[in-house]
XYZ file of C-alpha atoms in Angstrom:
215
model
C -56.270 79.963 -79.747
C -57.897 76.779 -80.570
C -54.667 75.528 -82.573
C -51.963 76.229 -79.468
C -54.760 74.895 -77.134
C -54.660 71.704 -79.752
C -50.876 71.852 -80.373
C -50.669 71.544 -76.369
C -52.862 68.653 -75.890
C -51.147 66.810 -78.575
C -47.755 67.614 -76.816
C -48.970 66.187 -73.358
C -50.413 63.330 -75.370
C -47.161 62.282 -76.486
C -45.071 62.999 -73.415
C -47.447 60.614 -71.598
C -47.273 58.084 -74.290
C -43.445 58.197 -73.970
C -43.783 57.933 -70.289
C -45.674 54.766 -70.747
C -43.637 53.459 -73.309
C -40.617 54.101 -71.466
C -41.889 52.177 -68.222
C -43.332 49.143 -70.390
C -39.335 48.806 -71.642
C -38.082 49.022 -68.396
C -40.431 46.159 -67.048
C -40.177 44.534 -70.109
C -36.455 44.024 -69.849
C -35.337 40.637 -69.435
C -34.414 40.099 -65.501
C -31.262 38.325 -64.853
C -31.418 35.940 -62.644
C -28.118 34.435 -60.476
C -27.591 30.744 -60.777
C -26.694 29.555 -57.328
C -23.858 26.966 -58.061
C -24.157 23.529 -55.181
C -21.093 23.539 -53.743
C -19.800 19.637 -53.383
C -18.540 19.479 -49.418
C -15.158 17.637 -49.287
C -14.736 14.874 -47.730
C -13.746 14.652 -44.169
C -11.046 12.474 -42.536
C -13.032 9.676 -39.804
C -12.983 11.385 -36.291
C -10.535 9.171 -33.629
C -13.484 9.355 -31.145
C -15.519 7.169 -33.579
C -12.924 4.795 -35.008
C -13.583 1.727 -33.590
C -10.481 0.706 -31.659
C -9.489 -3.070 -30.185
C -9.823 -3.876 -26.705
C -7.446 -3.005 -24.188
C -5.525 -5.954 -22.699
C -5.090 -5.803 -19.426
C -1.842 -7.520 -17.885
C -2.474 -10.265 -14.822
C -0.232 -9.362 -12.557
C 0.281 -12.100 -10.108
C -0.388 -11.220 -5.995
C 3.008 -11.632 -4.160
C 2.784 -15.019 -1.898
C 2.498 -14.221 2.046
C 5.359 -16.395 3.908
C 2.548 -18.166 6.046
C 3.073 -20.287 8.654
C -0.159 -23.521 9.839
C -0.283 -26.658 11.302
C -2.224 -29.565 10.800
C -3.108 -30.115 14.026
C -4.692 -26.748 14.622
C -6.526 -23.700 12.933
C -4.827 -20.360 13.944
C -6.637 -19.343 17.091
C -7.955 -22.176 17.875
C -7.106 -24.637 20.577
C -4.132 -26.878 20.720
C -4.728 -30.603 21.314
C -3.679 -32.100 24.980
C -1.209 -34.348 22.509
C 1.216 -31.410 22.172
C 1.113 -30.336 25.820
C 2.412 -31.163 29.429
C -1.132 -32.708 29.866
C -0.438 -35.418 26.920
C 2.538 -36.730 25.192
C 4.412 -33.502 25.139
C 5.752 -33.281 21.870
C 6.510 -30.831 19.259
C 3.049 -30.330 16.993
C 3.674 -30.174 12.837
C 3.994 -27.012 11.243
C 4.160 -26.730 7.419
C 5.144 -23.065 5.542
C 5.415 -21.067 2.271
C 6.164 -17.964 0.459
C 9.630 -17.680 1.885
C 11.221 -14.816 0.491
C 14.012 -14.777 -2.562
C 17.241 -14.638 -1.056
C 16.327 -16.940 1.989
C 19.399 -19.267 3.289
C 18.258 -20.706 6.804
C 15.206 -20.173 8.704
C 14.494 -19.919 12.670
C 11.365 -20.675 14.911
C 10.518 -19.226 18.250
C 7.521 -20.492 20.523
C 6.531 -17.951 23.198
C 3.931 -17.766 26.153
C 3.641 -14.056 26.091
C 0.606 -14.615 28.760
C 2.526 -16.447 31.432
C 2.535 -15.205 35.111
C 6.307 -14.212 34.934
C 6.436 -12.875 32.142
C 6.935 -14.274 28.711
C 7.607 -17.890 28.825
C 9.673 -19.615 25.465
C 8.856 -23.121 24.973
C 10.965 -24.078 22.063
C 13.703 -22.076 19.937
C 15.185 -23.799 16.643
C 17.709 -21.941 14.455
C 19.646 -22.753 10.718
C 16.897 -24.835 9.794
C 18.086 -25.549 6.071
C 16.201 -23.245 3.286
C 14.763 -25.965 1.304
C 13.073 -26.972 4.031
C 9.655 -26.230 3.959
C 7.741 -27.937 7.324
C 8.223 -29.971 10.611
C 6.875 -33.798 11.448
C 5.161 -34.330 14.027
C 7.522 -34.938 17.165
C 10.460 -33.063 15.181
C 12.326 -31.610 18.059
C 13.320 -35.400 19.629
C 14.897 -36.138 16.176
C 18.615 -36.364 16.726
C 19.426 -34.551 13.472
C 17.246 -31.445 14.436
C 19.494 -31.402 17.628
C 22.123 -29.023 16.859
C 19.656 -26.268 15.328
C 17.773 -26.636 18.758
C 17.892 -24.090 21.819
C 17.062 -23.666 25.613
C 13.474 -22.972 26.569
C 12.812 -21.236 29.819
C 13.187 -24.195 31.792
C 16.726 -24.534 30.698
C 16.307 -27.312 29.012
C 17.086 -27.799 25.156
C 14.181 -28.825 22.377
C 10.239 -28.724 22.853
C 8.334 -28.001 26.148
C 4.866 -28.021 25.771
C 1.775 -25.430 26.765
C 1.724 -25.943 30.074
C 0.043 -23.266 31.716
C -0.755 -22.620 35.752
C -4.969 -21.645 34.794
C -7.001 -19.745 32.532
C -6.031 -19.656 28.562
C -2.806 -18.521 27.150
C -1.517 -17.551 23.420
C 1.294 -19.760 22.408
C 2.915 -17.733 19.458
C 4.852 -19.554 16.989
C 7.133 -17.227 15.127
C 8.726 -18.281 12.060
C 12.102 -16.393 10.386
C 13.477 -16.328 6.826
C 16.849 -15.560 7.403
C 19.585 -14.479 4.394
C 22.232 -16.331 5.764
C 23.606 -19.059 8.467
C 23.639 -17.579 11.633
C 26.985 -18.321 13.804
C 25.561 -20.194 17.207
C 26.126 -22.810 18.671
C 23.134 -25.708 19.974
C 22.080 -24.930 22.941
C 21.356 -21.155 22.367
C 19.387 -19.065 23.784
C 16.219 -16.873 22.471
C 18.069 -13.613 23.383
C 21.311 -14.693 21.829
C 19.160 -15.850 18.856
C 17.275 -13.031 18.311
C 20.373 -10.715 18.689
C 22.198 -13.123 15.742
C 19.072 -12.174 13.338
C 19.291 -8.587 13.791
C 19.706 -7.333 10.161
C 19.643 -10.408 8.731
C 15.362 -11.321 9.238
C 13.818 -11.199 5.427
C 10.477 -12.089 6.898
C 8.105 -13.306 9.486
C 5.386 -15.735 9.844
C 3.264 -16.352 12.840
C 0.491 -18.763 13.974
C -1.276 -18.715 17.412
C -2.518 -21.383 19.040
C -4.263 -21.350 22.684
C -4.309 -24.099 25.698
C -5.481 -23.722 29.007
C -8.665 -24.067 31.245
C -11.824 -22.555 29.963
């Protein structure tokens, strides 16, 4: 009895010692570990947003020129000196202008009364003024060479007639036309048949106001 009792202790003995043994290997065993290789990042083409790009140049483009019309003897809107009216010497006032149009061959000038008790009065109508001309002397409509290019007023009469007006203040509108051609009238015409002649053939207008009259 005691030598199986013995014969079993020694056999437990050694299982367990293998047991141990066995788990000593185990955690003995070398552990592998992984390398964990850097990866090199490639390289990357420069973004457009960031490039760094010239400044834009920016094209002047020039402003078209206005066909204006002034005098020297008056700001638009303002008053017109006695000089150019019935109550002073009566003649024509200067007038200068620019910006005519490409394609302009004559031009033609209407002065108008629109405030006149009958109705609108004209004072002075001119017509194939020459297209290089570009203003109008003082006391232009008694030269004998602007004659021809002259028409009747209201009173019948051919050239300048001064602001003249019965009471209060009245507009006088100058009206100024680049024309593409010559227009076929003879001196002497009137507004109506002037204005008729430039139907279809008016490139532009210009206009300055003056005023006259009692305050």
């Amino acid at each position: 009895m005691k030598s199986e009792l013995f014969l079993k202790l020694v056999l437990i003995l050694a299982v367990t010692l293998t047991g141990c043994s066995g788990g000593n290997a185990e955690s003995a065993a070398p552990q592998t570990q992984t390398a964990t290789d850097t990866a090199t990042p490639e390289p990357t083409a420069p973004s457009l947003a960031t490039e760094t790009l010239p400044p834009a140049v920016e094209e002047t483009v020039p402003a078209p020129v206005e066909f204006a019309l002034a005098s020297s003897a008056f700001e638009a809107g303002q008053q017109i000196p006695a000089r150019y009216t019935c109550d002073g010497e009566d003649i024509s006032p200067p007038l200068a202008w620019s910006g005519a149009p490409e394609g302009t061959e004559s031009f033609a000038l209407i002065l108008d009364d629109p405030d006149a008790p009958i109705g609108t009065f004209t004072h002075w109508v001119l017509f194939n003024l020459p297209a290089d001309l570009n203003e109008l002397a003082e006391g232009a409509s008694s030269e004998a060479a602007l004659g021809p290019h002259q028409g009747k007023t209201s009173w019948g009469k051919t050239g300048y007639g001064g602001p003249c007006p019965p009471s209060g203040v009245h507009r006088y509108i100058f009206t100024l036309y680049a024309v593409d051609s010559l227009l076929d009238l003879p001196g002497g015409a009137s507004k109506k048949e002037l204005l008729s002649a430039l139907e279809g053939h008016t490139l532009a207008q210009a206009e300055l106001i003056g005023l006259y009259g009692n305050r």
